[in-house]
Amino acid sequence: MFEYAPAPESRSIVTIEPTYGLFIDGSFVEGKGTFKTVNPASEEVLAEVAMAAPEDVDRAVAAARRAFGPWSALPGAERAKYLFRIARIIQERSRELAVLESLDNGKPIKESRDVDLPLVAAHFFYYAGWADKLAYAGFGPDPKPLGVAGQVIPWNFPLLMLAWKIAPALAAGNTVVLKPAETTPLSALFFADVCRQADLPPGVVNIITGAGDTGRYLVEHPEVDKVAFTGSTEVGRQIARSVAGTGKKLTLELGGKAANIVFDDAPIDQAVEGIVNGIFFNQGHVCCAGSRLLVQESIAEPLLDSLKRRMATLRVGDPLDKNTDIGAINSRAQLEKITELSEIGSSEGAERWSPPCSLPDRGFWFAPTIFTGVTQAHRIAREEIFGPVLSVLTFRTPDEAIEKANNTPYGLSAGIWTEKGSRILAVADKLRAGVVWANTFNKFDPTSPFGGYKESGYGREGGRHGLEAYLA
Ligand code: NDP
């Protein structure tokens, strides 16, 4: 492995205020209490953030309700101008945002800079293009917005999940109250400032920070017409129960346990890159991560040798270093969950391997890990670990691969590696997964719908399909 000199991005690019309020009706206002957000790579407190109490949620929803009439009455081309403006400001300020995201989330700067931020801007550009063409989206000649959208997002892609939620909602003429995750509120609060810079009318976007209870109060609020949630299946279930019978429209994007299937005719080096990208991208905090590797038995040995060699070159450490491949685990709680499930993997008889790597003393870290000898009964083959941990299973025939791939309560994504186009089509057709990648993995595009089957949730985000969730 080459020794690289450290190449840290400058932290001073972004200004972090010591305290942040709630963004309601175009202004930052105080909440009832505060909580701290920390840098998971150092455990240093980054800022104190307001905790929204139920009355704050009421205020935010009321502001969104007031803004809805004028916003939805604007011609689509006028709404599009705001979205274009937001997209351009995000591009202009993307360096600040990338540093902020890496500081608050722990993800490597090369990912926040080269993946998250370009995709965030692309989502706003893409949905700006739809705003004046809603009548041609395939949902009737005169589709109408729903009203106030209550949106709750997780910590793994804080700004990207915000873009997935807010861009289609605004394009369709809805107004928004969004709650970011407790451990990663800063980029959403920065986005509030972007809205002000874009002169977005007050109340169209409201950002309320807080814990799970704030999210629960928001989604249960009677004045919310549409709920969009990304997060754990457990919380998704609770939300589905609370929304049932209320007439609110609901989209849920939940967990996954994706199979990445490698056939014996796959080009091994490319497949190894795809496996590494599938499970170690964003520390494995990815709902569609390729967390189960299904490899054809005849090539298991050379493929695993190759994978281990590649894993030994992954650099774990400072998220702001441009050479870093794997950053910090987002929180102590998530680190404990990954650690616990990995220990269960060993105790159930799977064989654990990590390359030698030294982890920083402070912060939350987990070395890239693979488990071989995994069977379908193992918990690490069934449960979402949401960390840099890969479970390796083998198969002999395509039918066995399909059966194992589908043997999961989830159905969000899958990958297929083979040289044969006919096999790609035949296998993809039988996989019960919302997204199937062929000879690639973790590729995202705003024009492409994303969503799951079974316990991975329902509804689609992205593309023309993503508009449907925000139109009546
Ligand atoms: P949660 O599902 O608890 O959190 C997602 C969002 O929902 C956060 O903003 C959270 O707020 C909020 N929330 C929590 N409880 C409620 C509620 N009752 N009603 C409304 N909103 C609520 O995920 P965790 O962060 O607890 O992660 C747990 C596990 O979930 C992970 O280990 C991973 O397996 C999975 N996960 C999956 C994700 C995906 O993209 N599919 C994303 C994140 C996690 P707060 O942050 O304040 O708790």
Coordinates of C-alpha atoms and ligand atoms in Angstrom, one line a residue:
M1 CA 0.0 0.0 0.0
F2 CA 1.2 3.5 -0.9
E3 CA 1.9 5.8 2.0
Y4 CA 0.0 9.0 1.3
A5 CA 0.7 12.3 3.1
P6 CA -2.4 13.6 4.9
A7 CA -4.4 15.9 2.6
P8 CA -7.0 17.4 5.0
E9 CA -9.7 19.7 3.6
S10 CA -9.8 22.9 5.6
R11 CA -12.4 23.1 8.3
S12 CA -12.4 26.8 8.2
I13 CA -14.2 26.7 4.9
V14 CA -17.5 26.5 6.8
T15 CA -18.7 28.6 9.7
I16 CA -20.6 26.7 12.3
E17 CA -22.6 28.8 14.7
P18 CA -22.4 27.9 18.4
T19 CA -26.2 27.6 18.6
Y20 CA -29.0 27.1 16.1
G21 CA -32.7 27.8 16.4
L22 CA -35.7 26.3 14.5
F23 CA -36.4 27.6 11.0
I24 CA -40.0 28.5 11.0
D25 CA -41.8 30.9 8.7
G26 CA -38.5 32.1 7.2
S27 CA -36.8 33.0 10.5
F28 CA -34.7 31.2 13.1
V29 CA -36.6 31.1 16.3
E30 CA -35.8 29.5 19.7
G31 CA -37.1 26.2 20.8
K32 CA -37.9 25.0 24.3
G33 CA -34.6 23.3 25.0
T34 CA -31.4 22.4 23.2
F35 CA -29.3 19.4 22.4
K36 CA -25.7 19.0 21.2
T37 CA -24.5 17.7 17.9
V38 CA -21.1 16.1 17.9
N39 CA -18.4 15.3 15.3
P40 CA -18.4 11.5 15.4
A41 CA -14.7 11.5 14.3
S42 CA -13.6 13.4 17.4
E43 CA -16.6 13.5 19.8
E44 CA -16.1 17.3 19.9
V45 CA -19.3 19.3 20.3
L46 CA -20.0 21.1 17.0
A47 CA -23.1 23.2 18.0
E48 CA -26.1 23.4 20.3
V49 CA -29.4 22.9 18.4
A50 CA -32.9 23.8 19.4
M51 CA -35.2 21.0 20.5
A52 CA -38.7 21.5 19.0
A53 CA -41.5 21.0 21.5
P54 CA -45.1 20.1 20.3
E55 CA -46.0 23.8 20.2
D56 CA -43.0 24.5 18.0
V57 CA -44.2 21.8 15.6
D58 CA -47.7 23.4 15.7
R59 CA -46.1 26.8 14.7
A60 CA -44.1 25.2 11.9
V61 CA -47.1 23.3 10.5
A62 CA -49.3 26.5 10.7
A63 CA -46.6 28.5 8.8
A64 CA -46.5 25.8 6.1
R65 CA -50.3 25.9 6.0
R66 CA -50.4 29.6 5.5
A67 CA -47.7 29.5 2.8
F68 CA -49.5 26.7 1.0
G69 CA -52.2 28.8 -0.7
P70 CA -49.9 31.3 -2.4
W71 CA -47.2 28.8 -3.1
S72 CA -49.5 26.3 -4.8
A73 CA -51.2 29.1 -6.8
L74 CA -47.9 30.2 -8.4
P75 CA -47.5 29.1 -12.0
G76 CA -45.2 26.1 -12.1
A77 CA -42.6 28.1 -14.1
E78 CA -42.3 30.5 -11.1
R79 CA -41.9 27.7 -8.6
A80 CA -39.2 26.3 -10.9
K81 CA -37.2 29.5 -10.7
Y82 CA -36.9 29.1 -6.9
L83 CA -35.8 25.5 -7.3
F84 CA -33.3 26.4 -9.9
R85 CA -32.0 29.1 -7.7
I86 CA -31.7 26.7 -4.7
A87 CA -29.8 24.2 -7.0
R88 CA -27.4 26.9 -8.1
I89 CA -26.7 28.2 -4.6
I90 CA -26.1 24.6 -3.4
Q91 CA -23.5 24.3 -6.2
E92 CA -21.9 27.5 -5.3
R93 CA -21.7 26.7 -1.7
S94 CA -21.0 23.0 -2.1
R95 CA -17.6 23.1 -0.6
E96 CA -19.0 24.5 2.6
L97 CA -21.8 22.0 2.6
A98 CA -19.5 19.1 2.0
V99 CA -17.2 20.0 4.9
L100 CA -20.2 20.6 7.1
E101 CA -21.7 17.2 6.2
S102 CA -18.5 15.3 6.8
L103 CA -18.0 17.1 10.2
D104 CA -21.5 16.3 11.4
N105 CA -22.0 12.9 9.9
G106 CA -18.4 11.4 9.8
K107 CA -18.5 10.5 6.1
P108 CA -15.3 10.9 4.0
I109 CA -15.0 14.3 2.3
K110 CA -14.5 12.6 -1.1
E111 CA -17.9 11.1 -0.8
S112 CA -19.7 14.2 0.5
R113 CA -17.9 16.3 -2.1
D114 CA -18.1 14.0 -5.1
V115 CA -21.3 12.0 -4.4
D116 CA -23.7 13.7 -2.0
L117 CA -23.4 17.3 -3.0
P118 CA -23.6 16.8 -6.8
L119 CA -26.6 14.6 -6.3
V120 CA -28.3 17.1 -4.0
A121 CA -27.9 19.9 -6.7
A122 CA -29.0 17.5 -9.4
H123 CA -32.3 16.7 -7.5
F124 CA -33.2 20.3 -7.3
F125 CA -32.3 20.9 -11.0
Y126 CA -34.3 17.8 -12.0
Y127 CA -37.5 18.6 -10.1
A128 CA -37.2 22.3 -11.2
G129 CA -37.7 20.9 -14.7
W130 CA -40.9 19.2 -13.7
A131 CA -42.6 22.1 -11.9
D132 CA -44.2 23.5 -15.1
K133 CA -44.9 20.1 -16.7
L134 CA -46.9 18.4 -14.0
A135 CA -49.9 18.0 -16.4
Y136 CA -47.6 15.8 -18.5
A137 CA -46.3 13.6 -15.7
G138 CA -48.9 10.9 -16.3
F139 CA -51.1 11.7 -13.2
G140 CA -54.0 13.3 -15.0
P141 CA -54.4 16.5 -16.9
D142 CA -54.6 18.8 -13.8
P143 CA -52.8 17.2 -10.8
K144 CA -53.0 19.1 -7.5
P145 CA -50.6 19.3 -4.7
L146 CA -51.6 17.7 -1.4
G147 CA -50.9 20.5 1.1
V148 CA -48.4 20.4 3.9
A149 CA -45.8 17.6 3.8
G150 CA -44.3 16.3 7.1
Q151 CA -40.9 14.8 6.3
V152 CA -38.6 12.9 8.6
I153 CA -35.2 11.9 7.5
P154 CA -32.3 9.8 8.8
W155 CA -28.6 10.6 9.5
N156 CA -26.9 8.5 6.8
F157 CA -27.3 11.0 3.9
P158 CA -28.6 14.1 5.7
L159 CA -28.6 16.6 2.9
L160 CA -29.3 14.1 0.1
M161 CA -32.4 12.8 1.9
L162 CA -33.5 16.3 2.4
A163 CA -33.2 16.9 -1.3
W164 CA -35.1 13.7 -2.1
K165 CA -37.9 14.9 0.1
I166 CA -38.0 18.7 -0.5
A167 CA -37.4 19.0 -4.2
P168 CA -40.4 17.0 -5.5
A169 CA -42.6 18.4 -2.7
L170 CA -42.0 22.0 -3.7
A171 CA -42.1 21.3 -7.5
A172 CA -45.5 19.8 -7.1
G173 CA -46.7 22.9 -5.1
N174 CA -46.7 21.6 -1.5
T175 CA -45.1 23.2 1.5
V176 CA -42.8 21.4 3.9
V177 CA -42.0 20.8 7.5
L178 CA -38.9 18.7 7.7
K179 CA -37.2 17.1 10.7
P180 CA -33.6 16.0 10.3
A181 CA -32.0 13.3 12.5
E182 CA -30.9 14.2 15.9
T183 CA -27.2 13.4 15.2
T184 CA -27.0 15.3 11.9
P185 CA -29.0 18.5 11.9
L186 CA -26.4 20.9 10.6
S187 CA -26.7 20.6 6.9
A188 CA -30.5 20.9 7.0
L189 CA -30.1 24.2 9.0
F190 CA -27.5 25.4 6.5
F191 CA -30.2 24.6 3.8
A192 CA -32.6 26.8 5.7
D193 CA -30.1 29.6 5.0
V194 CA -30.0 28.6 1.4
C195 CA -33.8 29.0 1.2
R196 CA -33.4 32.5 2.6
Q197 CA -30.7 33.3 0.1
A198 CA -33.0 32.1 -2.7
D199 CA -35.8 34.4 -1.4
L200 CA -38.1 31.4 -1.0
P201 CA -41.3 32.8 0.5
P202 CA -41.5 32.3 4.3
G203 CA -43.2 29.1 5.4
V204 CA -42.7 27.2 2.2
V205 CA -39.8 25.2 3.9
N206 CA -39.6 24.9 7.7
I207 CA -36.9 22.9 9.5
I208 CA -37.5 21.7 13.0
T209 CA -34.8 19.9 14.9
G210 CA -35.4 17.5 17.7
A211 CA -35.5 13.9 18.7
G212 CA -37.8 11.0 17.8
D213 CA -40.7 12.5 19.7
T214 CA -40.6 15.6 17.6
G215 CA -40.8 13.4 14.5
R216 CA -43.7 11.5 15.9
Y217 CA -45.6 14.6 16.8
L218 CA -45.0 16.0 13.3
V219 CA -46.2 12.9 11.4
E220 CA -49.2 12.6 13.7
H221 CA -50.1 16.2 13.3
P222 CA -53.7 16.5 12.0
E223 CA -52.8 19.5 9.7
V224 CA -50.2 17.4 7.9
D225 CA -51.5 16.0 4.6
K226 CA -48.6 14.0 3.5
V227 CA -46.0 12.0 5.4
A228 CA -42.6 11.0 3.9
F229 CA -40.2 9.0 6.1
T230 CA -36.8 7.4 5.6
G231 CA -35.4 5.4 8.5
S232 CA -35.7 2.1 10.3
T233 CA -38.4 -0.4 9.6
E234 CA -39.4 -0.3 13.2
V235 CA -40.2 3.4 13.2
G236 CA -41.7 3.1 9.7
R237 CA -44.1 0.5 11.1
Q238 CA -45.1 2.8 14.0
I239 CA -45.7 5.6 11.5
A240 CA -47.8 3.4 9.2
R241 CA -50.0 2.5 12.2
S242 CA -50.4 6.1 13.3
V243 CA -51.2 7.4 9.8
A244 CA -53.6 4.5 9.0
G245 CA -57.2 5.7 8.5
T246 CA -56.3 9.4 8.6
G247 CA -56.4 10.0 4.8
K248 CA -52.7 11.2 4.8
K249 CA -50.7 10.0 1.9
L250 CA -47.6 8.1 3.1
T251 CA -44.3 7.0 1.6
L252 CA -41.9 4.9 3.6
E253 CA -38.3 4.2 2.6
L254 CA -36.9 1.7 5.1
G255 CA -34.2 -0.8 5.6
G256 CA -32.6 -3.4 3.4
K257 CA -30.4 -6.4 3.3
A258 CA -29.4 -6.4 -0.3
A259 CA -27.8 -9.4 -2.1
N260 CA -24.8 -8.6 -4.4
I261 CA -24.7 -11.7 -6.6
V262 CA -21.4 -12.6 -8.3
F263 CA -21.6 -15.3 -11.0
D264 CA -18.5 -17.4 -12.1
D265 CA -18.2 -15.5 -15.4
A266 CA -18.0 -12.1 -13.8
P267 CA -14.8 -10.0 -14.2
I268 CA -13.4 -10.5 -10.8
D269 CA -11.6 -7.2 -10.4
Q270 CA -14.6 -5.1 -11.4
A271 CA -16.8 -7.3 -9.1
V272 CA -14.5 -6.7 -6.2
E273 CA -14.7 -2.9 -6.7
G274 CA -18.5 -3.2 -6.8
I275 CA -18.5 -5.3 -3.6
V276 CA -16.3 -2.7 -1.9
N277 CA -18.4 0.2 -3.1
G278 CA -21.6 -1.8 -2.2
I279 CA -20.7 -2.3 1.5
F280 CA -18.0 0.1 2.5
F281 CA -19.4 3.3 0.8
N282 CA -20.6 5.7 3.5
Q283 CA -19.3 3.2 6.2
G284 CA -22.1 0.8 5.1
H285 CA -24.7 3.3 6.5
V286 CA -26.7 2.8 3.3
C287 CA -30.2 1.3 3.2
C288 CA -29.5 -0.3 -0.2
A289 CA -25.9 -1.5 0.8
G290 CA -24.8 -4.8 -0.7
S291 CA -24.5 -6.3 2.7
R292 CA -24.9 -9.9 1.6
L293 CA -22.4 -11.1 -0.9
L294 CA -23.7 -14.2 -2.8
V295 CA -20.7 -15.6 -4.7
Q296 CA -20.8 -18.7 -7.0
E297 CA -18.9 -21.5 -5.1
S298 CA -16.5 -22.2 -8.0
I299 CA -15.0 -18.7 -7.8
A300 CA -15.4 -18.1 -4.1
E301 CA -11.8 -18.6 -3.1
P302 CA -10.1 -16.4 -5.7
L303 CA -12.8 -13.7 -5.3
L304 CA -12.3 -13.6 -1.5
D305 CA -8.6 -13.5 -1.9
S306 CA -8.9 -10.6 -4.2
L307 CA -11.5 -8.8 -1.9
K308 CA -9.2 -9.2 1.1
R309 CA -6.3 -7.7 -0.8
R310 CA -8.4 -4.8 -1.9
M311 CA -9.8 -4.3 1.7
A312 CA -6.2 -4.1 3.0
T313 CA -5.8 -0.9 0.9
L314 CA -8.8 0.9 2.4
R315 CA -7.9 3.9 4.5
V316 CA -9.9 4.4 7.6
G317 CA -9.7 7.7 9.5
D318 CA -10.1 11.4 9.4
P319 CA -13.2 12.1 7.3
L320 CA -11.8 15.5 6.2
D321 CA -8.7 13.8 4.7
K322 CA -9.2 13.6 0.9
N323 CA -7.5 10.2 1.0
T324 CA -9.9 8.6 3.4
D325 CA -12.1 5.8 2.2
I326 CA -13.9 4.9 5.4
G327 CA -14.8 7.6 7.8
A328 CA -16.4 7.6 11.3
I329 CA -19.5 5.6 12.4
N330 CA -22.2 8.2 12.9
S331 CA -22.9 7.7 16.6
R332 CA -21.9 5.7 19.6
A333 CA -25.4 4.0 19.5
Q334 CA -24.8 2.9 15.9
L335 CA -21.3 1.7 16.8
E336 CA -22.7 -0.4 19.6
K337 CA -25.3 -1.9 17.3
I338 CA -22.7 -2.8 14.7
T339 CA -20.4 -4.2 17.4
E340 CA -23.1 -6.3 18.9
L341 CA -24.3 -7.8 15.7
S342 CA -20.7 -8.6 14.7
E343 CA -20.1 -10.4 18.0
I344 CA -23.3 -12.3 17.4
G345 CA -21.9 -13.3 13.9
S346 CA -18.8 -14.8 15.5
S347 CA -20.7 -16.5 18.3
E348 CA -23.1 -18.1 15.7
G349 CA -20.1 -19.6 14.0
A350 CA -19.3 -17.4 11.1
E351 CA -15.6 -16.6 10.5
R352 CA -14.7 -12.9 10.9
W353 CA -11.9 -11.1 9.1
S354 CA -10.7 -7.5 9.0
P355 CA -7.5 -6.2 7.4
P356 CA -4.9 -4.8 9.9
C357 CA -5.8 -1.2 10.4
S358 CA -5.2 1.2 13.3
L359 CA -8.2 3.2 14.4
P360 CA -8.1 6.6 15.9
D361 CA -8.3 6.8 19.7
R362 CA -11.2 9.2 19.9
G363 CA -14.5 9.1 18.0
F364 CA -16.5 6.1 16.7
W365 CA -14.8 3.7 14.4
F366 CA -15.2 0.2 13.0
A367 CA -12.7 -1.6 10.8
P368 CA -14.1 -2.9 7.4
T369 CA -15.1 -6.5 8.2
I370 CA -16.2 -9.6 6.3
F371 CA -17.8 -12.7 7.6
T372 CA -17.4 -16.0 5.7
G373 CA -19.1 -19.3 6.3
V374 CA -22.4 -17.4 6.8
T375 CA -25.6 -19.4 6.5
Q376 CA -29.1 -18.1 5.9
A377 CA -30.0 -18.8 9.5
H378 CA -27.4 -16.4 10.9
R379 CA -28.6 -13.1 12.2
I380 CA -25.9 -11.3 10.2
A381 CA -27.5 -12.7 7.1
R382 CA -31.0 -11.5 8.0
E383 CA -30.7 -8.3 10.0
E384 CA -29.6 -4.9 8.8
I385 CA -26.2 -4.1 10.4
F386 CA -26.0 -0.7 8.8
G387 CA -22.2 -0.6 9.1
P388 CA -19.1 -1.7 7.2
V389 CA -19.8 -5.4 7.7
L390 CA -20.2 -7.9 4.8
S391 CA -21.8 -11.3 5.1
V392 CA -20.5 -13.8 2.5
L393 CA -22.7 -16.7 1.4
T394 CA -22.1 -19.1 -1.6
F395 CA -24.4 -20.6 -4.2
R396 CA -24.1 -23.2 -7.0
T397 CA -26.9 -22.5 -9.5
P398 CA -28.7 -19.3 -10.6
D399 CA -31.9 -20.6 -9.0
E400 CA -30.2 -21.0 -5.7
A401 CA -28.8 -17.5 -6.0
I402 CA -32.3 -16.1 -6.7
E403 CA -33.8 -18.0 -3.8
K404 CA -31.2 -16.9 -1.3
A405 CA -31.3 -13.3 -2.6
N406 CA -35.1 -13.2 -2.1
N407 CA -34.9 -14.9 1.3
T408 CA -35.1 -11.7 3.3
P409 CA -37.9 -9.7 4.8
Y410 CA -36.6 -6.7 2.9
G411 CA -36.6 -5.9 -0.9
L412 CA -34.8 -2.6 -1.6
S413 CA -31.9 -3.4 -3.9
A414 CA -29.7 -6.1 -5.4
G415 CA -26.7 -6.4 -7.6
I416 CA -25.8 -8.9 -10.4
W417 CA -22.3 -9.5 -11.7
T418 CA -22.0 -11.5 -14.9
E419 CA -20.7 -11.2 -18.4
K420 CA -24.0 -12.5 -19.9
G421 CA -26.7 -9.9 -20.7
S422 CA -29.3 -12.6 -20.9
R423 CA -28.5 -13.8 -17.4
I424 CA -28.7 -10.2 -16.1
L425 CA -32.3 -9.9 -17.5
A426 CA -33.4 -13.3 -16.4
V427 CA -32.1 -12.9 -12.9
A428 CA -33.2 -9.3 -12.4
D429 CA -36.7 -10.3 -13.4
K430 CA -36.9 -12.7 -10.6
L431 CA -35.4 -10.6 -7.8
R432 CA -37.9 -9.0 -5.5
A433 CA -36.0 -5.7 -5.1
G434 CA -36.9 -2.2 -6.0
V435 CA -33.6 -1.4 -7.7
V436 CA -31.3 -4.0 -9.4
W437 CA -27.9 -2.9 -10.5
A438 CA -26.0 -4.9 -13.1
N439 CA -22.2 -4.9 -13.1
T440 CA -22.3 -1.8 -10.9
F441 CA -23.6 -0.9 -7.5
N442 CA -24.9 2.1 -5.5
K443 CA -25.5 4.3 -8.6
F444 CA -28.0 7.0 -8.0
D445 CA -29.7 9.4 -10.4
P446 CA -32.5 11.9 -9.8
T447 CA -34.3 10.6 -12.9
S448 CA -34.5 7.1 -11.6
P449 CA -37.1 6.0 -9.1
F450 CA -36.0 4.4 -5.9
G451 CA -37.9 2.4 -3.3
G452 CA -38.6 -1.0 -1.9
Y453 CA -40.9 -4.0 -1.5
K454 CA -41.9 -5.8 1.7
E455 CA -40.3 -4.4 4.8
S456 CA -38.3 -2.0 2.8
G457 CA -41.3 0.2 2.6
Y458 CA -43.6 1.5 -0.2
G459 CA -43.8 4.4 -2.6
R460 CA -41.1 5.6 -4.9
E461 CA -38.8 8.6 -4.6
G462 CA -36.9 10.1 -7.6
G463 CA -37.9 10.4 -11.2
R464 CA -41.4 11.0 -12.5
H465 CA -42.6 8.4 -10.1
G466 CA -41.4 10.5 -7.2
L467 CA -43.9 13.2 -8.1
E468 CA -46.8 10.9 -7.6
A469 CA -46.3 10.9 -3.8
Y470 CA -46.9 14.7 -3.8
L471 CA -49.9 15.0 -6.1
A472 CA -53.5 14.2 -5.9
Ligands
NDP1 P1 -34.8 5.9 13.1 O1 -35.7 5.2 12.2 O2 -35.1 5.9 14.6 O3 -34.6 7.4 12.7 C1 -34.9 8.0 11.5 C2 -35.6 9.3 11.7 O4 -36.8 9.2 12.3 C3 -34.8 10.3 12.6 O5 -35.0 11.6 12.2 C4 -35.5 10.0 13.9 O6 -35.3 11.1 14.9 C5 -36.9 9.9 13.5 N1 -37.8 9.2 14.5 C6 -37.4 8.3 15.5 N2 -38.5 7.9 16.1 C7 -39.6 8.4 15.4 C8 -41.0 8.3 15.6 N3 -41.6 7.5 16.5 N4 -41.8 9.0 14.8 C9 -41.3 9.8 13.8 N5 -40.0 9.9 13.6 C10 -39.1 9.3 14.4 O7 -33.3 5.3 12.9 P2 -32.1 5.2 13.9 O8 -31.3 6.4 13.8 O9 -32.6 4.9 15.3 O10 -31.3 4.0 13.4 C11 -31.7 2.7 13.8 C12 -31.5 1.7 12.7 O11 -32.3 2.0 11.6 C13 -30.1 1.7 12.1 O12 -29.2 0.9 12.8 C14 -30.4 1.2 10.7 O13 -30.4 -0.2 10.7 C15 -31.8 1.7 10.4 N6 -31.7 2.9 9.5 C16 -32.1 2.8 8.2 C17 -32.1 3.9 7.4 C18 -32.4 3.8 6.0 O14 -32.1 4.7 5.2 N7 -33.2 2.8 5.6 C19 -31.6 5.2 7.9 C20 -31.3 5.2 9.3 C21 -31.3 4.1 10.0 P3 -34.0 11.0 15.8 O15 -32.8 11.0 15.0 O16 -34.1 12.3 16.6 O17 -34.1 9.8 16.7

